[in-house]
PDB file of C-alpha atoms in Angstrom:
ATOM      1  CA  MET A   1       6.044 -21.963 -10.149  1.00  0.00           C
ATOM      2  CA  GLU A   2       8.778 -22.560  -7.576  1.00  0.00           C
ATOM      3  CA  ASP A   3       9.921 -18.938  -7.849  1.00  0.00           C
ATOM      4  CA  TYR A   4       6.376 -17.697  -7.266  1.00  0.00           C
ATOM      5  CA  ASN A   5       6.059 -19.915  -4.199  1.00  0.00           C
ATOM      6  CA  LYS A   6       9.242 -18.282  -2.900  1.00  0.00           C
ATOM      7  CA  VAL A   7       7.695 -14.877  -3.543  1.00  0.00           C
ATOM      8  CA  ILE A   8       4.593 -15.780  -1.549  1.00  0.00           C
ATOM      9  CA  GLU A   9       6.549 -17.440   1.265  1.00  0.00           C
ATOM     10  CA  SER A  10       8.815 -14.417   1.622  1.00  0.00           C
ATOM     11  CA  LEU A  11       5.988 -11.880   1.906  1.00  0.00           C
ATOM     12  CA  GLY A  12       5.526 -10.270   5.277  1.00  0.00           C
ATOM     13  CA  VAL A  13       1.876  -9.212   5.496  1.00  0.00           C
ATOM     14  CA  ARG A  14       0.590  -6.596   7.949  1.00  0.00           C
ATOM     15  CA  TYR A  15      -3.056  -5.641   8.348  1.00  0.00           C
ATOM     16  CA  ILE A  16      -3.643  -1.877   8.539  1.00  0.00           C
ATOM     17  CA  LYS A  17      -7.423  -1.388   8.669  1.00  0.00           C
ATOM     18  CA  ALA A  18     -10.760  -2.424   7.217  1.00  0.00           C
ATOM     19  CA  LYS A  19     -14.123  -0.680   6.977  1.00  0.00           C
ATOM     20  CA  ASN A  20     -17.583  -0.824   5.473  1.00  0.00           C
ATOM     21  CA  LEU A  21     -18.393   2.607   4.036  1.00  0.00           C
ATOM     22  CA  VAL A  22     -21.612   4.147   2.762  1.00  0.00           C
ATOM     23  CA  LEU A  23     -21.358   7.015   0.280  1.00  0.00           C
ATOM     24  CA  GLN A  24     -22.817  10.319   1.472  1.00  0.00           C
ATOM     25  CA  GLN A  25     -22.428  12.246  -1.800  1.00  0.00           C
ATOM     26  CA  PRO A  26     -20.898  11.441  -5.201  1.00  0.00           C
ATOM     27  CA  PHE A  27     -17.352  12.709  -5.765  1.00  0.00           C
ATOM     28  CA  THR A  28     -14.115  12.081  -7.621  1.00  0.00           C
ATOM     29  CA  VAL A  29     -10.717  11.983  -5.949  1.00  0.00           C
ATOM     30  CA  ARG A  30      -8.244  12.731  -8.689  1.00  0.00           C
ATOM     31  CA  ASN A  31      -5.199  11.281  -6.918  1.00  0.00           C
ATOM     32  CA  SER A  32      -6.344   8.630  -4.450  1.00  0.00           C
ATOM     33  CA  TYR A  33      -3.174   7.542  -2.669  1.00  0.00           C
ATOM     34  CA  ASP A  34      -2.091   5.475   0.309  1.00  0.00           C
ATOM     35  CA  VAL A  35       1.112   3.894   1.563  1.00  0.00           C
ATOM     36  CA  GLY A  36      -0.798   0.644   2.123  1.00  0.00           C
ATOM     37  CA  ASN A  37      -2.373  -1.522  -0.569  1.00  0.00           C
ATOM     38  CA  ASN A  38      -6.159  -1.143  -0.735  1.00  0.00           C
ATOM     39  CA  LEU A  39      -8.609  -3.793  -1.901  1.00  0.00           C
ATOM     40  CA  ILE A  40     -12.133  -2.414  -2.383  1.00  0.00           C
ATOM     41  CA  LEU A  41     -15.213  -4.625  -2.734  1.00  0.00           C
ATOM     42  CA  LEU A  42     -18.199  -2.813  -4.272  1.00  0.00           C
ATOM     43  CA  HIS A  43     -21.463  -3.993  -2.733  1.00  0.00           C
ATOM     44  CA  LYS A  44     -23.933  -1.606  -4.352  1.00  0.00           C
ATOM     45  CA  GLY A  45     -23.625   1.519  -6.459  1.00  0.00           C
ATOM     46  CA  ARG A  46     -20.962   2.640  -8.877  1.00  0.00           C
ATOM     47  CA  ILE A  47     -17.201   3.122  -8.785  1.00  0.00           C
ATOM     48  CA  THR A  48     -14.959   3.976 -11.727  1.00  0.00           C
ATOM     49  CA  PHE A  49     -11.194   4.361 -11.779  1.00  0.00           C
ATOM     50  CA  GLY A  50      -8.337   5.542 -13.957  1.00  0.00           C
ATOM     51  CA  GLU A  51      -8.300   8.215 -16.612  1.00  0.00           C
ATOM     52  CA  GLU A  52     -10.468   5.995 -18.824  1.00  0.00           C
ATOM     53  CA  GLU A  53     -12.992   5.636 -15.960  1.00  0.00           C
ATOM     54  CA  GLN A  54     -13.141   1.855 -16.023  1.00  0.00           C
ATOM     55  CA  VAL A  55     -16.309   0.652 -14.291  1.00  0.00           C
ATOM     56  CA  VAL A  56     -16.296  -1.545 -11.195  1.00  0.00           C
ATOM     57  CA  GLU A  57     -19.446  -3.660 -11.241  1.00  0.00           C
ATOM     58  CA  GLU A  58     -21.249  -4.712  -8.064  1.00  0.00           C
ATOM     59  CA  GLY A  59     -19.442  -7.709  -6.561  1.00  0.00           C
ATOM     60  CA  GLU A  60     -16.169  -6.821  -8.273  1.00  0.00           C
ATOM     61  CA  MET A  61     -13.038  -5.571  -6.519  1.00  0.00           C
ATOM     62  CA  LEU A  62     -10.679  -2.699  -7.216  1.00  0.00           C
ATOM     63  CA  PHE A  63      -7.080  -3.218  -6.156  1.00  0.00           C
ATOM     64  CA  ILE A  64      -4.959  -0.077  -5.698  1.00  0.00           C
ATOM     65  CA  PRO A  65      -1.280  -0.864  -5.028  1.00  0.00           C
ATOM     66  CA  GLY A  66       0.376   1.105  -2.250  1.00  0.00           C
ATOM     67  CA  GLY A  67       2.209   4.173  -3.443  1.00  0.00           C
ATOM     68  CA  ARG A  68       0.194   4.408  -6.647  1.00  0.00           C
ATOM     69  CA  ALA A  69      -1.918   7.549  -7.164  1.00  0.00           C
ATOM     70  CA  THR A  70      -5.180   6.689  -8.932  1.00  0.00           C
ATOM     71  CA  LYS A  71      -8.218   8.659 -10.060  1.00  0.00           C
ATOM     72  CA  VAL A  72     -11.334   7.142  -8.435  1.00  0.00           C
ATOM     73  CA  ASN A  73     -14.982   8.195  -8.822  1.00  0.00           C
ATOM     74  CA  TYR A  74     -17.629   7.195  -6.281  1.00  0.00           C
ATOM     75  CA  GLY A  75     -21.326   7.445  -7.110  1.00  0.00           C
ATOM     76  CA  GLU A  76     -23.704   7.222 -10.038  1.00  0.00           C
ATOM     77  CA  SER A  77     -23.635  10.903 -10.962  1.00  0.00           C
ATOM     78  CA  ALA A  78     -20.826  13.365 -11.525  1.00  0.00           C
ATOM     79  CA  GLY A  79     -19.812  14.967  -8.271  1.00  0.00           C
ATOM     80  CA  LYS A  80     -17.238  17.260  -6.764  1.00  0.00           C
ATOM     81  CA  VAL A  81     -13.607  16.716  -7.804  1.00  0.00           C
ATOM     82  CA  ILE A  82     -11.270  16.710  -4.796  1.00  0.00           C
ATOM     83  CA  THR A  83      -7.671  15.865  -3.939  1.00  0.00           C
ATOM     84  CA  ASN A  84      -6.522  13.034  -1.701  1.00  0.00           C
ATOM     85  CA  ASP A  85      -5.690  15.650   0.924  1.00  0.00           C
ATOM     86  CA  ASP A  86      -9.290  16.933   0.787  1.00  0.00           C
ATOM     87  CA  LEU A  87     -10.621  13.410   1.262  1.00  0.00           C
ATOM     88  CA  ILE A  88      -8.421  12.724   4.282  1.00  0.00           C
ATOM     89  CA  SER A  89      -9.361  16.011   5.938  1.00  0.00           C
ATOM     90  CA  ASN A  90     -13.112  15.814   5.235  1.00  0.00           C
ATOM     91  CA  LYS A  91     -13.885  12.126   4.854  1.00  0.00           C
ATOM     92  CA  ASP A  92     -17.000  12.260   7.024  1.00  0.00           C
ATOM     93  CA  LYS A  93     -18.573  14.545   4.418  1.00  0.00           C
ATOM     94  CA  PHE A  94     -18.232  11.850   1.776  1.00  0.00           C
ATOM     95  CA  PHE A  95     -18.546   8.543   3.658  1.00  0.00           C
ATOM     96  CA  HIS A  96     -20.422   7.136   6.612  1.00  0.00           C
ATOM     97  CA  SER A  97     -18.676   4.255   8.368  1.00  0.00           C
ATOM     98  CA  ASN A  98     -21.104   1.409   9.090  1.00  0.00           C
ATOM     99  CA  SER A  99     -20.497  -0.600  12.264  1.00  0.00           C
ATOM    100  CA  ASP A 100     -23.650  -2.774  12.117  1.00  0.00           C
ATOM    101  CA  LEU A 101     -22.719  -6.305  11.038  1.00  0.00           C
ATOM    102  CA  ASP A 102     -26.234  -6.999   9.761  1.00  0.00           C
ATOM    103  CA  LEU A 103     -26.088  -4.043   7.358  1.00  0.00           C
ATOM    104  CA  ILE A 104     -22.789  -4.870   5.626  1.00  0.00           C
ATOM    105  CA  GLY A 105     -23.487  -5.033   1.910  1.00  0.00           C
ATOM    106  CA  ASP A 106     -27.126  -3.904   2.163  1.00  0.00           C
ATOM    107  CA  ALA A 107     -26.850  -0.121   1.912  1.00  0.00           C
ATOM    108  CA  GLU A 108     -27.067   1.602  -1.440  1.00  0.00           C
ATOM    109  CA  GLU A 109     -23.780   3.086  -2.658  1.00  0.00           C
ATOM    110  CA  SER A 110     -21.638   1.083  -0.244  1.00  0.00           C
ATOM    111  CA  HIS A 111     -18.349  -0.781  -0.323  1.00  0.00           C
ATOM    112  CA  SER A 112     -15.947  -2.567   2.015  1.00  0.00           C
ATOM    113  CA  PHE A 113     -12.191  -2.349   1.916  1.00  0.00           C
ATOM    114  CA  VAL A 114      -9.089  -3.829   3.504  1.00  0.00           C
ATOM    115  CA  SER A 115      -5.783  -1.954   3.679  1.00  0.00           C
ATOM    116  CA  PHE A 116      -2.558  -3.896   4.196  1.00  0.00           C
ATOM    117  CA  GLU A 117       1.194  -4.092   3.642  1.00  0.00           C
ATOM    118  CA  ALA A 118       2.908  -6.923   1.761  1.00  0.00           C
ATOM    119  CA  LYS A 119       6.712  -6.776   1.832  1.00  0.00           C
ATOM    120  CA  VAL A 120       9.370  -9.043   0.366  1.00  0.00           C
ATOM    121  CA  PHE A 121      11.704 -10.061   3.190  1.00  0.00           C
ATOM    122  CA  ASP A 122      10.087  -7.300   5.237  1.00  0.00           C
ATOM    123  CA  SER A 123      11.906  -4.771   3.053  1.00  0.00           C
ATOM    124  CA  VAL A 124      10.403  -4.250  -0.412  1.00  0.00           C
ATOM    125  CA  ASN A 125       6.768  -3.338  -0.999  1.00  0.00           C
ATOM    126  CA  PHE A 126       5.858  -6.196  -3.293  1.00  0.00           C
ATOM    127  CA  PHE A 127       2.900  -4.767  -5.219  1.00  0.00           C
ATOM    128  CA  ALA A 128       4.522  -1.323  -5.463  1.00  0.00           C
ATOM    129  CA  SER A 129       7.666  -2.954  -6.832  1.00  0.00           C
ATOM    130  CA  LEU A 130       5.638  -4.390  -9.708  1.00  0.00           C
ATOM    131  CA  ASP A 131       5.021  -0.795 -10.813  1.00  0.00           C
ATOM    132  CA  VAL A 132       1.540  -1.638 -12.083  1.00  0.00           C
ATOM    133  CA  PRO A 133      -1.610   0.501 -12.115  1.00  0.00           C
ATOM    134  CA  ALA A 134      -4.774  -0.135 -10.150  1.00  0.00           C
ATOM    135  CA  PHE A 135      -6.672  -3.076 -11.603  1.00  0.00           C
ATOM    136  CA  LEU A 136     -10.006  -4.855 -11.475  1.00  0.00           C
ATOM    137  CA  ILE A 137     -10.566  -8.297  -9.911  1.00  0.00           C
ATOM    138  CA  SER A 138     -13.651 -10.123 -11.186  1.00  0.00           C
ATOM    139  CA  ASN A 139     -15.318 -13.493 -10.556  1.00  0.00           C
ATOM    140  CA  ASN A 140     -13.569 -14.183  -7.270  1.00  0.00           C
ATOM    141  CA  SER A 141     -16.147 -14.758  -4.549  1.00  0.00           C
ATOM    142  CA  LYS A 142     -13.505 -16.266  -2.250  1.00  0.00           C
ATOM    143  CA  LEU A 143     -11.568 -13.003  -2.193  1.00  0.00           C
ATOM    144  CA  GLY A 144     -14.752 -10.999  -1.673  1.00  0.00           C
ATOM    145  CA  ASN A 145     -15.738 -13.182   1.276  1.00  0.00           C
ATOM    146  CA  LEU A 146     -12.305 -12.700   2.833  1.00  0.00           C
ATOM    147  CA  ILE A 147     -12.750  -8.917   2.713  1.00  0.00           C
ATOM    148  CA  ILE A 148     -16.102  -9.214   4.488  1.00  0.00           C
ATOM    149  CA  LYS A 149     -14.600 -11.525   7.129  1.00  0.00           C
ATOM    150  CA  VAL A 150     -11.840  -9.031   7.892  1.00  0.00           C
ATOM    151  CA  VAL A 151     -14.355  -6.175   8.166  1.00  0.00           C
ATOM    152  CA  GLU A 152     -16.616  -8.245  10.434  1.00  0.00           C
ATOM    153  CA  GLU A 153     -13.732  -9.213  12.731  1.00  0.00           C
ATOM    154  CA  SER A 154     -12.509  -5.615  12.880  1.00  0.00           C
ATOM    155  CA  LEU A 155     -15.926  -4.529  14.167  1.00  0.00           C
ATOM    156  CA  GLN A 156     -16.028  -7.048  17.020  1.00  0.00           C
ATOM    157  CA  GLU A 157     -14.017  -7.373  20.221  1.00  0.00           C
ATOM    158  CA  LEU A 158     -13.908 -11.162  20.281  1.00  0.00           C
ATOM    159  CA  PRO A 159     -11.167 -13.524  21.506  1.00  0.00           C
ATOM    160  CA  GLY A 160      -8.752 -14.338  18.690  1.00  0.00           C
ATOM    161  CA  ARG A 161      -9.758 -11.253  16.694  1.00  0.00           C
ATOM    162  CA  GLU A 162      -6.198 -10.195  15.828  1.00  0.00           C
ATOM    163  CA  ARG A 163      -5.185 -13.746  14.936  1.00  0.00           C
ATOM    164  CA  LEU A 164      -8.077 -14.212  12.523  1.00  0.00           C
ATOM    165  CA  ILE A 165      -7.571 -10.810  10.929  1.00  0.00           C
ATOM    166  CA  THR A 166      -3.914 -11.702  10.319  1.00  0.00           C
ATOM    167  CA  ILE A 167      -4.842 -15.064   8.794  1.00  0.00           C
ATOM    168  CA  TYR A 168      -7.558 -13.587   6.567  1.00  0.00           C
ATOM    169  CA  THR A 169      -5.293 -10.731   5.423  1.00  0.00           C
ATOM    170  CA  GLU A 170      -2.532 -13.182   4.525  1.00  0.00           C
ATOM    171  CA  ASN A 171      -5.102 -15.203   2.568  1.00  0.00           C
ATOM    172  CA  ILE A 172      -6.133 -12.050   0.709  1.00  0.00           C
ATOM    173  CA  VAL A 173      -2.548 -11.453  -0.418  1.00  0.00           C
ATOM    174  CA  VAL A 174      -2.175 -15.046  -1.618  1.00  0.00           C
ATOM    175  CA  GLU A 175      -5.456 -14.843  -3.537  1.00  0.00           C
ATOM    176  CA  ILE A 176      -4.394 -11.587  -5.237  1.00  0.00           C
ATOM    177  CA  VAL A 177      -1.089 -13.147  -6.325  1.00  0.00           C
ATOM    178  CA  ARG A 178      -2.947 -16.256  -7.574  1.00  0.00           C
ATOM    179  CA  TYR A 179      -5.366 -14.053  -9.504  1.00  0.00           C
ATOM    180  CA  ILE A 180      -2.460 -12.226 -11.150  1.00  0.00           C
ATOM    181  CA  LEU A 181      -0.811 -15.518 -12.113  1.00  0.00           C
ATOM    182  CA  LYS A 182      -4.026 -17.178 -13.310  1.00  0.00           C
ATOM    183  CA  ASN A 183      -4.884 -14.241 -15.546  1.00  0.00           C
ATOM    184  CA  LYS A 184      -1.280 -13.850 -16.749  1.00  0.00           C
ATOM    185  CA  MET A 185      -1.132 -10.250 -15.580  1.00  0.00           C
ATOM    186  CA  PHE A 186       2.156  -8.366 -15.231  1.00  0.00           C
ATOM    187  CA  VAL A 187       4.152 -11.460 -16.210  1.00  0.00           C
ATOM    188  CA  GLU A 188       7.336  -9.525 -16.960  1.00  0.00           C
ATOM    189  CA  GLN A 189       7.218  -7.649 -13.662  1.00  0.00           C
ATOM    190  CA  LEU A 190       6.643 -10.850 -11.696  1.00  0.00           C
ATOM    191  CA  ALA A 191       9.557 -12.511 -13.442  1.00  0.00           C
ATOM    192  CA  THR A 192      11.748  -9.570 -12.486  1.00  0.00           C
ATOM    193  CA  ASN A 193      10.643  -9.823  -8.870  1.00  0.00           C
ATOM    194  CA  SER A 194      11.628 -13.473  -8.752  1.00  0.00           C
ATOM    195  CA  THR A 195      15.245 -12.363  -9.163  1.00  0.00           C
ATOM    196  CA  TYR A 196      15.129 -11.143  -5.568  1.00  0.00           C
ATOM    197  CA  PHE A 197      15.632 -14.754  -4.569  1.00  0.00           C
ATOM    198  CA  LYS A 198      18.530 -15.556  -6.886  1.00  0.00           C
ATOM    199  CA  ASP A 199      21.169 -13.175  -5.554  1.00  0.00           C
ATOM    200  CA  PRO A 200      21.874 -13.063  -1.789  1.00  0.00           C
ATOM    201  CA  ARG A 201      23.802  -9.796  -2.216  1.00  0.00           C
ATOM    202  CA  LEU A 202      20.532  -8.026  -2.963  1.00  0.00           C
ATOM    203  CA  ILE A 203      18.957  -9.384   0.219  1.00  0.00           C
ATOM    204  CA  ASP A 204      22.025  -8.160   2.132  1.00  0.00           C
ATOM    205  CA  LEU A 205      21.391  -4.694   0.688  1.00  0.00           C
ATOM    206  CA  PHE A 206      17.719  -4.746   1.662  1.00  0.00           C
ATOM    207  CA  ASN A 207      18.583  -5.748   5.217  1.00  0.00           C
ATOM    208  CA  TYR A 208      21.383  -3.207   5.539  1.00  0.00           C
ATOM    209  CA  ILE A 209      19.177  -0.372   4.304  1.00  0.00           C
ATOM    210  CA  LYS A 210      16.421  -1.352   6.723  1.00  0.00           C
ATOM    211  CA  GLU A 211      18.793  -1.536   9.702  1.00  0.00           C
ATOM    212  CA  ASN A 212      20.594   1.718   8.866  1.00  0.00           C
ATOM    213  CA  ILE A 213      17.728   3.809   7.497  1.00  0.00           C
ATOM    214  CA  GLY A 214      18.907   6.955   9.288  1.00  0.00           C
ATOM    215  CA  GLY A 215      22.584   6.563   8.436  1.00  0.00           C
ATOM    216  CA  ASP A 216      24.895   6.899   5.467  1.00  0.00           C
ATOM    217  CA  LEU A 217      23.388   4.959   2.571  1.00  0.00           C
ATOM    218  CA  SER A 218      25.459   6.379  -0.259  1.00  0.00           C
ATOM    219  CA  ASN A 219      26.355   4.240  -3.234  1.00  0.00           C
ATOM    220  CA  LYS A 220      29.871   3.952  -1.791  1.00  0.00           C
ATOM    221  CA  VAL A 221      28.503   2.336   1.365  1.00  0.00           C
ATOM    222  CA  LEU A 222      26.108   0.112  -0.593  1.00  0.00           C
ATOM    223  CA  SER A 223      28.915  -1.057  -2.882  1.00  0.00           C
ATOM    224  CA  ASN A 224      30.835  -2.341   0.144  1.00  0.00           C
ATOM    225  CA  VAL A 225      27.775  -4.200   1.435  1.00  0.00           C
ATOM    226  CA  ALA A 226      27.106  -5.865  -1.937  1.00  0.00           C
ATOM    227  CA  ASN A 227      30.805  -6.333  -2.715  1.00  0.00           C
ATOM    228  CA  VAL A 228      30.524  -4.640  -6.118  1.00  0.00           C
ATOM    229  CA  SER A 229      32.148  -1.469  -7.401  1.00  0.00           C
ATOM    230  CA  GLU A 230      30.751   1.934  -6.487  1.00  0.00           C
ATOM    231  CA  ASP A 231      30.253   2.726 -10.179  1.00  0.00           C
ATOM    232  CA  TYR A 232      28.279  -0.485 -10.719  1.00  0.00           C
ATOM    233  CA  VAL A 233      26.123  -0.738  -7.583  1.00  0.00           C
ATOM    234  CA  GLY A 234      23.385   1.572  -8.913  1.00  0.00           C
ATOM    235  CA  GLN A 235      23.106  -0.352 -12.173  1.00  0.00           C
ATOM    236  CA  TYR A 236      23.217  -3.662 -10.297  1.00  0.00           C
ATOM    237  CA  PHE A 237      20.403  -2.669  -7.922  1.00  0.00           C
ATOM    238  CA  LYS A 238      18.202  -1.274 -10.684  1.00  0.00           C
ATOM    239  CA  MET A 239      18.771  -4.300 -12.915  1.00  0.00           C
ATOM    240  CA  LEU A 240      17.354  -6.605 -10.229  1.00  0.00           C
ATOM    241  CA  THR A 241      14.626  -4.386  -8.776  1.00  0.00           C
ATOM    242  CA  GLY A 242      13.688  -1.971 -11.545  1.00  0.00           C
ATOM    243  CA  ILE A 243      14.331   1.019  -9.276  1.00  0.00           C
ATOM    244  CA  ASN A 244      17.313   3.266  -8.569  1.00  0.00           C
ATOM    245  CA  PRO A 245      18.792   2.490  -5.105  1.00  0.00           C
ATOM    246  CA  GLN A 246      18.566   6.090  -3.898  1.00  0.00           C
ATOM    247  CA  ASP A 247      14.896   6.280  -4.949  1.00  0.00           C
ATOM    248  CA  TYR A 248      14.276   3.035  -3.057  1.00  0.00           C
ATOM    249  CA  ILE A 249      16.074   4.395   0.012  1.00  0.00           C
ATOM    250  CA  GLU A 250      14.019   7.588  -0.010  1.00  0.00           C
ATOM    251  CA  TYR A 251      10.789   5.591  -0.237  1.00  0.00           C
ATOM    252  CA  GLN A 252      11.886   3.432   2.720  1.00  0.00           C
ATOM    253  CA  ARG A 253      12.812   6.526   4.721  1.00  0.00           C
ATOM    254  CA  MET A 254       9.473   8.150   4.026  1.00  0.00           C
ATOM    255  CA  GLU A 255       7.589   4.976   4.917  1.00  0.00           C
ATOM    256  CA  ARG A 256       9.427   4.875   8.227  1.00  0.00           C
ATOM    257  CA  ALA A 257       8.599   8.548   8.771  1.00  0.00           C
ATOM    258  CA  VAL A 258       4.887   7.836   8.223  1.00  0.00           C
ATOM    259  CA  PHE A 259       5.055   5.023  10.776  1.00  0.00           C
ATOM    260  CA  LEU A 260       6.712   7.296  13.344  1.00  0.00           C
ATOM    261  CA  LEU A 261       4.218  10.104  12.694  1.00  0.00           C
ATOM    262  CA  ARG A 262       1.335   7.716  13.274  1.00  0.00           C
ATOM    263  CA  THR A 263       2.699   5.877  16.305  1.00  0.00           C
ATOM    264  CA  THR A 264       4.881   8.323  18.276  1.00  0.00           C
ATOM    265  CA  LYS A 265       4.784  11.878  19.615  1.00  0.00           C
ATOM    266  CA  LYS A 266       8.246  12.708  18.304  1.00  0.00           C
ATOM    267  CA  SER A 267       8.609  16.078  16.645  1.00  0.00           C
ATOM    268  CA  ILE A 268       8.775  16.318  12.869  1.00  0.00           C
ATOM    269  CA  ARG A 269      12.358  17.573  13.230  1.00  0.00           C
ATOM    270  CA  ASP A 270      13.364  14.498  15.274  1.00  0.00           C
ATOM    271  CA  ILE A 271      11.581  12.127  12.898  1.00  0.00           C
ATOM    272  CA  GLY A 272      13.335  13.690   9.921  1.00  0.00           C
ATOM    273  CA  LYS A 273      16.711  13.202  11.590  1.00  0.00           C
ATOM    274  CA  GLU A 274      15.866   9.641  12.603  1.00  0.00           C
ATOM    275  CA  VAL A 275      15.146   8.651   9.003  1.00  0.00           C
ATOM    276  CA  GLY A 276      18.238  10.327   7.610  1.00  0.00           C
ATOM    277  CA  TYR A 277      17.353  13.978   6.886  1.00  0.00           C
ATOM    278  CA  LYS A 278      19.523  16.568   8.650  1.00  0.00           C
ATOM    279  CA  ASP A 279      17.615  19.466   7.063  1.00  0.00           C
ATOM    280  CA  THR A 280      14.028  19.544   8.402  1.00  0.00           C
ATOM    281  CA  ALA A 281      12.787  21.885   5.674  1.00  0.00           C
ATOM    282  CA  TYR A 282      14.132  19.580   2.969  1.00  0.00           C
ATOM    283  CA  PHE A 283      12.569  16.570   4.689  1.00  0.00           C
ATOM    284  CA  CYS A 284       9.191  18.357   4.763  1.00  0.00           C
ATOM    285  CA  ARG A 285       9.424  19.314   1.085  1.00  0.00           C
ATOM    286  CA  ARG A 286      10.282  15.760   0.030  1.00  0.00           C
ATOM    287  CA  PHE A 287       7.546  14.342   2.268  1.00  0.00           C
ATOM    288  CA  LYS A 288       4.850  16.529   0.738  1.00  0.00           C
ATOM    289  CA  MET A 289       6.152  15.827  -2.764  1.00  0.00           C
ATOM    290  CA  MET A 290       5.874  12.076  -2.176  1.00  0.00           C
ATOM    291  CA  PHE A 291       2.572  11.908  -0.293  1.00  0.00           C
ATOM    292  CA  GLY A 292       0.809  15.076  -1.429  1.00  0.00           C
ATOM    293  CA  ILE A 293       0.193  16.076   2.180  1.00  0.00           C
ATOM    294  CA  PRO A 294       2.351  17.884   4.774  1.00  0.00           C
ATOM    295  CA  ALA A 295       3.930  15.771   7.508  1.00  0.00           C
ATOM    296  CA  GLY A 296       1.858  17.553  10.156  1.00  0.00           C
ATOM    297  CA  LYS A 297      -1.382  16.576   8.462  1.00  0.00           C
ATOM    298  CA  MET A 298      -0.179  13.004   8.030  1.00  0.00           C
ATOM    299  CA  ARG A 299       0.134  12.825  11.808  1.00  0.00           C
ATOM    300  CA  ARG A 300      -3.609  13.502  12.025  1.00  0.00           C
ATOM    301  CA  ARG A 301      -4.368  11.106   9.190  1.00  0.00           C
ATOM    302  CA  GLU A 302      -5.410   8.113  11.293  1.00  0.00           C
ATOM    303  CA  SER A 303      -7.950  10.026  13.349  1.00  0.00           C
ATOM    304  CA  ALA A 304      -9.286  11.669  10.200  1.00  0.00           C
ATOM    305  CA  MET A 305      -9.563   8.334   8.402  1.00  0.00           C
ATOM    306  CA  ASN A 306     -11.240   6.589  11.328  1.00  0.00           C
ATOM    307  CA  ILE A 307     -14.598   8.294  10.874  1.00  0.00           C
TER     308      ILE A 307
END
């Protein structure tokens, strides 16, 4: 239990957004994907997910870890099959965003969701690092109420709004981890994650990668940081994290690129260079391969999502 407390204490949580959405027409997105983690509370209607189309009952929650593409169906009847790119570009055709506090949870075919980051030592995406699929959360009214509180606060310009949203979002993360532990889900993956806190050399690597994301992060450089041989550093990193160091570095670079696309007016060329890609064309190819959407469209993602 001590290791899991360390996991929770080390998590840096950042709220991204929250909404109450009403379905306009049934549809299936075959590769629903987001950098942030998404927790969806179904109020009324029908949602299924995964290739086996597991049903989310009213009052239950669907958790989709960040970076995990998942097939999701919204609506009682079979509808149009679209890509994640289609959904981002045309979301107002499929959902209406409700801003009336009194109507949250009342509309037919409606759900609320909260999107957030949860990073170990502000470096590793915790839920993504578990490498687990989307999963169902049942019989947890406390977690459902927290989602509604975040949505309600996000819709109001009241004093202390940001503070409460932060507190509620942190509570959501704790409740998800508790749910995983209580139901003995992903035990092996959680045990692996606890190793993050047993070897300070790994933390040094995380911090170095974060601080030098646009620089030379070859295995030779990493081996010097961790004080292990160049031949061993890849095996060492993967043994403790379950991921190849260069794959981890690329994910961190792309995450940083998404942040810059959303928050700055820098050109795609400059952003690519800033996160370590000298060849803009290669950066764009890798970006689309990872996110399923061109970098230029990602820049318009926030306005398209905020319907």
